[in-house]
């Protein structure tokens, strides 16, 4: 079993004993999403820590979008609950890169693609640059932040 999944399960048990309802709900939903991912496809499989991490990133994004939708609909209480659940799940993710670190990694990715192409990449090669950048960043920054940074770098 993946170490991260085992940690989630252990923390869920502790949250149940401590009667922490927000933490309990967030961890149950996350473990449910992990289990769903494990049985998706033709053959059930065990997820690695990196794959569990991707599921958690997806769940945090869902909570963030739901919080925005609830806030827009005037349901501040429910929006706060979604934000609280997202905060619980973020504890299991690596710390996000600072903007200057992100810029540095994107610059390295642009340099790699420039070397491969023999010319500076433009907007048409954004996919290649994103692929190289995401390999370096490895989930330590949200995709939207990475895309914005790559876009800005390609326009200069």
PDB file of C-alpha atoms in Angstrom:
ATOM      1  CA  UNK A   1       0.000   0.000   0.000  1.00  0.00           C
ATOM      2  CA  UNK A   2       1.205   3.497  -0.801  1.00  0.00           C
ATOM      3  CA  UNK A   3       2.637   5.310   2.191  1.00  0.00           C
ATOM      4  CA  UNK A   4       0.463   8.365   1.568  1.00  0.00           C
ATOM      5  CA  UNK A   5      -2.710   6.266   1.396  1.00  0.00           C
ATOM      6  CA  UNK A   6      -1.788   4.516   4.648  1.00  0.00           C
ATOM      7  CA  UNK A   7      -1.212   7.924   6.262  1.00  0.00           C
ATOM      8  CA  UNK A   8      -4.614   9.114   5.061  1.00  0.00           C
ATOM      9  CA  UNK A   9      -6.280   6.033   6.547  1.00  0.00           C
ATOM     10  CA  UNK A  10      -4.454   6.394   9.872  1.00  0.00           C
ATOM     11  CA  UNK A  11      -5.351  10.088  10.071  1.00  0.00           C
ATOM     12  CA  UNK A  12      -8.972   9.255   9.265  1.00  0.00           C
ATOM     13  CA  UNK A  13      -9.045   6.875  12.230  1.00  0.00           C
ATOM     14  CA  UNK A  14      -7.594   9.563  14.474  1.00  0.00           C
ATOM     15  CA  UNK A  15     -10.113  12.133  13.184  1.00  0.00           C
ATOM     16  CA  UNK A  16     -12.994   9.746  13.888  1.00  0.00           C
ATOM     17  CA  UNK A  17     -11.773   9.182  17.443  1.00  0.00           C
ATOM     18  CA  UNK A  18     -11.295  12.931  17.973  1.00  0.00           C
ATOM     19  CA  UNK A  19     -14.677  13.663  16.344  1.00  0.00           C
ATOM     20  CA  UNK A  20     -13.212  16.218  13.951  1.00  0.00           C
ATOM     21  CA  UNK A  21     -16.062  16.379  11.447  1.00  0.00           C
ATOM     22  CA  UNK A  22     -14.385  18.545   8.781  1.00  0.00           C
ATOM     23  CA  UNK A  23     -11.192  16.491   8.770  1.00  0.00           C
ATOM     24  CA  UNK A  24     -13.202  13.275   8.795  1.00  0.00           C
ATOM     25  CA  UNK A  25     -15.343  14.337   5.814  1.00  0.00           C
ATOM     26  CA  UNK A  26     -12.339  15.514   3.789  1.00  0.00           C
ATOM     27  CA  UNK A  27     -10.315  12.358   4.418  1.00  0.00           C
ATOM     28  CA  UNK A  28     -13.261  10.053   3.707  1.00  0.00           C
ATOM     29  CA  UNK A  29     -13.899  11.797   0.400  1.00  0.00           C
ATOM     30  CA  UNK A  30     -10.194  11.687  -0.506  1.00  0.00           C
ATOM     31  CA  UNK A  31      -9.912   7.990   0.292  1.00  0.00           C
ATOM     32  CA  UNK A  32     -13.060   7.337  -1.700  1.00  0.00           C
ATOM     33  CA  UNK A  33     -11.528   9.133  -4.697  1.00  0.00           C
ATOM     34  CA  UNK A  34      -8.304   7.109  -4.300  1.00  0.00           C
ATOM     35  CA  UNK A  35     -10.277   3.854  -4.195  1.00  0.00           C
ATOM     36  CA  UNK A  36     -12.294   4.872  -7.251  1.00  0.00           C
ATOM     37  CA  UNK A  37      -9.060   5.607  -9.119  1.00  0.00           C
ATOM     38  CA  UNK A  38      -7.643   2.225  -8.079  1.00  0.00           C
ATOM     39  CA  UNK A  39     -10.572   0.284  -9.515  1.00  0.00           C
ATOM     40  CA  UNK A  40     -10.979   2.442 -12.625  1.00  0.00           C
ATOM     41  CA  UNK A  41      -9.947   0.762 -15.855  1.00  0.00           C
ATOM     42  CA  UNK A  42      -9.816  -2.854 -16.831  1.00  0.00           C
ATOM     43  CA  UNK A  43      -7.812  -4.169 -13.866  1.00  0.00           C
ATOM     44  CA  UNK A  44      -7.774  -2.983 -10.266  1.00  0.00           C
ATOM     45  CA  UNK A  45      -4.349  -1.766  -9.189  1.00  0.00           C
ATOM     46  CA  UNK A  46      -2.515  -0.242  -6.254  1.00  0.00           C
ATOM     47  CA  UNK A  47      -1.698   3.455  -6.665  1.00  0.00           C
ATOM     48  CA  UNK A  48       1.782   4.801  -6.013  1.00  0.00           C
ATOM     49  CA  UNK A  49       2.346   7.816  -3.761  1.00  0.00           C
ATOM     50  CA  UNK A  50       2.693  10.051  -6.825  1.00  0.00           C
ATOM     51  CA  UNK A  51      -0.658   8.834  -8.178  1.00  0.00           C
ATOM     52  CA  UNK A  52      -2.354   9.317  -4.797  1.00  0.00           C
ATOM     53  CA  UNK A  53      -0.901  12.818  -4.749  1.00  0.00           C
ATOM     54  CA  UNK A  54      -2.439  13.546  -8.174  1.00  0.00           C
ATOM     55  CA  UNK A  55      -5.822  12.387  -6.873  1.00  0.00           C
ATOM     56  CA  UNK A  56      -5.461  14.712  -3.872  1.00  0.00           C
ATOM     57  CA  UNK A  57      -4.560  17.646  -6.140  1.00  0.00           C
ATOM     58  CA  UNK A  58      -7.706  16.922  -8.160  1.00  0.00           C
ATOM     59  CA  UNK A  59      -9.803  16.792  -4.979  1.00  0.00           C
ATOM     60  CA  UNK A  60      -8.373  20.113  -3.730  1.00  0.00           C
ATOM     61  CA  UNK A  61      -9.215  21.684  -7.074  1.00  0.00           C
ATOM     62  CA  UNK A  62     -12.785  20.354  -6.830  1.00  0.00           C
ATOM     63  CA  UNK A  63     -13.159  21.852  -3.344  1.00  0.00           C
ATOM     64  CA  UNK A  64     -11.818  25.199  -4.545  1.00  0.00           C
ATOM     65  CA  UNK A  65     -14.248  25.289  -7.488  1.00  0.00           C
ATOM     66  CA  UNK A  66     -17.163  24.238  -5.264  1.00  0.00           C
ATOM     67  CA  UNK A  67     -16.289  26.966  -2.745  1.00  0.00           C
ATOM     68  CA  UNK A  68     -16.335  29.568  -5.514  1.00  0.00           C
ATOM     69  CA  UNK A  69     -19.692  28.281  -6.758  1.00  0.00           C
ATOM     70  CA  UNK A  70     -21.216  28.320  -3.271  1.00  0.00           C
ATOM     71  CA  UNK A  71     -19.849  31.804  -2.582  1.00  0.00           C
ATOM     72  CA  UNK A  72     -21.303  33.028  -5.871  1.00  0.00           C
ATOM     73  CA  UNK A  73     -24.677  31.566  -4.916  1.00  0.00           C
ATOM     74  CA  UNK A  74     -24.635  33.360  -1.564  1.00  0.00           C
ATOM     75  CA  UNK A  75     -24.020  30.231   0.527  1.00  0.00           C
ATOM     76  CA  UNK A  76     -21.057  31.483   2.539  1.00  0.00           C
ATOM     77  CA  UNK A  77     -21.332  28.757   5.199  1.00  0.00           C
ATOM     78  CA  UNK A  78     -21.050  25.946   2.641  1.00  0.00           C
ATOM     79  CA  UNK A  79     -18.254  27.782   0.791  1.00  0.00           C
ATOM     80  CA  UNK A  80     -16.271  28.016   4.037  1.00  0.00           C
ATOM     81  CA  UNK A  81     -16.792  24.285   4.650  1.00  0.00           C
ATOM     82  CA  UNK A  82     -15.396  23.489   1.180  1.00  0.00           C
ATOM     83  CA  UNK A  83     -12.367  25.740   1.799  1.00  0.00           C
ATOM     84  CA  UNK A  84     -11.775  24.038   5.156  1.00  0.00           C
ATOM     85  CA  UNK A  85     -11.838  20.604   3.516  1.00  0.00           C
ATOM     86  CA  UNK A  86      -9.402  21.791   0.843  1.00  0.00           C
ATOM     87  CA  UNK A  87      -7.084  23.056   3.589  1.00  0.00           C
ATOM     88  CA  UNK A  88      -7.129  19.620   5.244  1.00  0.00           C
ATOM     89  CA  UNK A  89      -6.192  17.927   1.960  1.00  0.00           C
ATOM     90  CA  UNK A  90      -3.409  20.451   1.221  1.00  0.00           C
ATOM     91  CA  UNK A  91      -1.626  19.181   4.349  1.00  0.00           C
ATOM     92  CA  UNK A  92      -0.883  15.968   2.430  1.00  0.00           C
ATOM     93  CA  UNK A  93       0.558  17.735  -0.618  1.00  0.00           C
ATOM     94  CA  UNK A  94       4.094  19.080  -1.013  1.00  0.00           C
ATOM     95  CA  UNK A  95       4.528  22.791  -0.359  1.00  0.00           C
ATOM     96  CA  UNK A  96       3.823  24.977  -3.362  1.00  0.00           C
ATOM     97  CA  UNK A  97       6.743  26.586  -5.159  1.00  0.00           C
ATOM     98  CA  UNK A  98       7.342  30.275  -4.651  1.00  0.00           C
ATOM     99  CA  UNK A  99       6.931  32.478  -7.735  1.00  0.00           C
ATOM    100  CA  UNK A 100      10.680  32.999  -8.192  1.00  0.00           C
ATOM    101  CA  UNK A 101      11.366  29.244  -7.979  1.00  0.00           C
ATOM    102  CA  UNK A 102       8.579  28.590 -10.477  1.00  0.00           C
ATOM    103  CA  UNK A 103       9.994  31.202 -12.871  1.00  0.00           C
ATOM    104  CA  UNK A 104      13.445  29.605 -12.613  1.00  0.00           C
ATOM    105  CA  UNK A 105      12.127  26.119 -13.440  1.00  0.00           C
ATOM    106  CA  UNK A 106      10.059  27.459 -16.347  1.00  0.00           C
ATOM    107  CA  UNK A 107      13.135  29.266 -17.688  1.00  0.00           C
ATOM    108  CA  UNK A 108      15.061  25.969 -17.530  1.00  0.00           C
ATOM    109  CA  UNK A 109      12.247  24.198 -19.392  1.00  0.00           C
ATOM    110  CA  UNK A 110      12.222  26.911 -22.095  1.00  0.00           C
ATOM    111  CA  UNK A 111      16.014  26.528 -22.430  1.00  0.00           C
ATOM    112  CA  UNK A 112      15.643  22.751 -22.875  1.00  0.00           C
ATOM    113  CA  UNK A 113      12.995  23.150 -25.566  1.00  0.00           C
ATOM    114  CA  UNK A 114      15.087  25.843 -27.276  1.00  0.00           C
ATOM    115  CA  UNK A 115      18.009  23.399 -27.366  1.00  0.00           C
ATOM    116  CA  UNK A 116      15.796  20.645 -28.830  1.00  0.00           C
ATOM    117  CA  UNK A 117      14.234  22.877 -31.481  1.00  0.00           C
ATOM    118  CA  UNK A 118      17.337  24.880 -32.309  1.00  0.00           C
ATOM    119  CA  UNK A 119      15.268  28.078 -31.992  1.00  0.00           C
ATOM    120  CA  UNK A 120      13.349  29.902 -29.291  1.00  0.00           C
ATOM    121  CA  UNK A 121       9.890  28.336 -28.812  1.00  0.00           C
ATOM    122  CA  UNK A 122       6.791  30.380 -29.523  1.00  0.00           C
ATOM    123  CA  UNK A 123       3.166  30.024 -28.499  1.00  0.00           C
ATOM    124  CA  UNK A 124       2.791  27.032 -30.831  1.00  0.00           C
ATOM    125  CA  UNK A 125       5.347  25.091 -28.787  1.00  0.00           C
ATOM    126  CA  UNK A 126       3.656  25.844 -25.462  1.00  0.00           C
ATOM    127  CA  UNK A 127       2.690  22.181 -25.082  1.00  0.00           C
ATOM    128  CA  UNK A 128       6.307  21.070 -25.361  1.00  0.00           C
ATOM    129  CA  UNK A 129       7.407  23.677 -22.822  1.00  0.00           C
ATOM    130  CA  UNK A 130       4.561  22.710 -20.451  1.00  0.00           C
ATOM    131  CA  UNK A 131       5.588  19.055 -20.672  1.00  0.00           C
ATOM    132  CA  UNK A 132       9.202  19.892 -19.814  1.00  0.00           C
ATOM    133  CA  UNK A 133       8.157  22.303 -17.050  1.00  0.00           C
ATOM    134  CA  UNK A 134       5.716  19.862 -15.453  1.00  0.00           C
ATOM    135  CA  UNK A 135       8.432  17.193 -15.373  1.00  0.00           C
ATOM    136  CA  UNK A 136      10.601  19.569 -13.314  1.00  0.00           C
ATOM    137  CA  UNK A 137       7.799  20.933 -11.126  1.00  0.00           C
ATOM    138  CA  UNK A 138       6.286  17.524 -10.313  1.00  0.00           C
ATOM    139  CA  UNK A 139       3.041  18.708  -8.698  1.00  0.00           C
ATOM    140  CA  UNK A 140       4.598  21.457  -6.598  1.00  0.00           C
ATOM    141  CA  UNK A 141       2.590  24.164  -8.377  1.00  0.00           C
ATOM    142  CA  UNK A 142      -0.951  24.351  -9.739  1.00  0.00           C
ATOM    143  CA  UNK A 143      -1.306  23.826 -13.459  1.00  0.00           C
ATOM    144  CA  UNK A 144      -2.843  27.260 -13.985  1.00  0.00           C
ATOM    145  CA  UNK A 145       0.157  28.948 -12.337  1.00  0.00           C
ATOM    146  CA  UNK A 146       2.557  26.928 -14.487  1.00  0.00           C
ATOM    147  CA  UNK A 147       0.623  27.718 -17.674  1.00  0.00           C
ATOM    148  CA  UNK A 148       0.532  31.439 -16.860  1.00  0.00           C
ATOM    149  CA  UNK A 149       4.268  31.460 -16.183  1.00  0.00           C
ATOM    150  CA  UNK A 150       5.042  29.575 -19.409  1.00  0.00           C
ATOM    151  CA  UNK A 151       2.755  31.876 -21.397  1.00  0.00           C
ATOM    152  CA  UNK A 152       4.459  34.953 -19.964  1.00  0.00           C
ATOM    153  CA  UNK A 153       7.915  33.525 -20.675  1.00  0.00           C
ATOM    154  CA  UNK A 154       7.038  32.663 -24.279  1.00  0.00           C
ATOM    155  CA  UNK A 155       5.701  36.159 -24.963  1.00  0.00           C
ATOM    156  CA  UNK A 156       8.969  37.823 -23.946  1.00  0.00           C
TER     157      UNK A 156
END
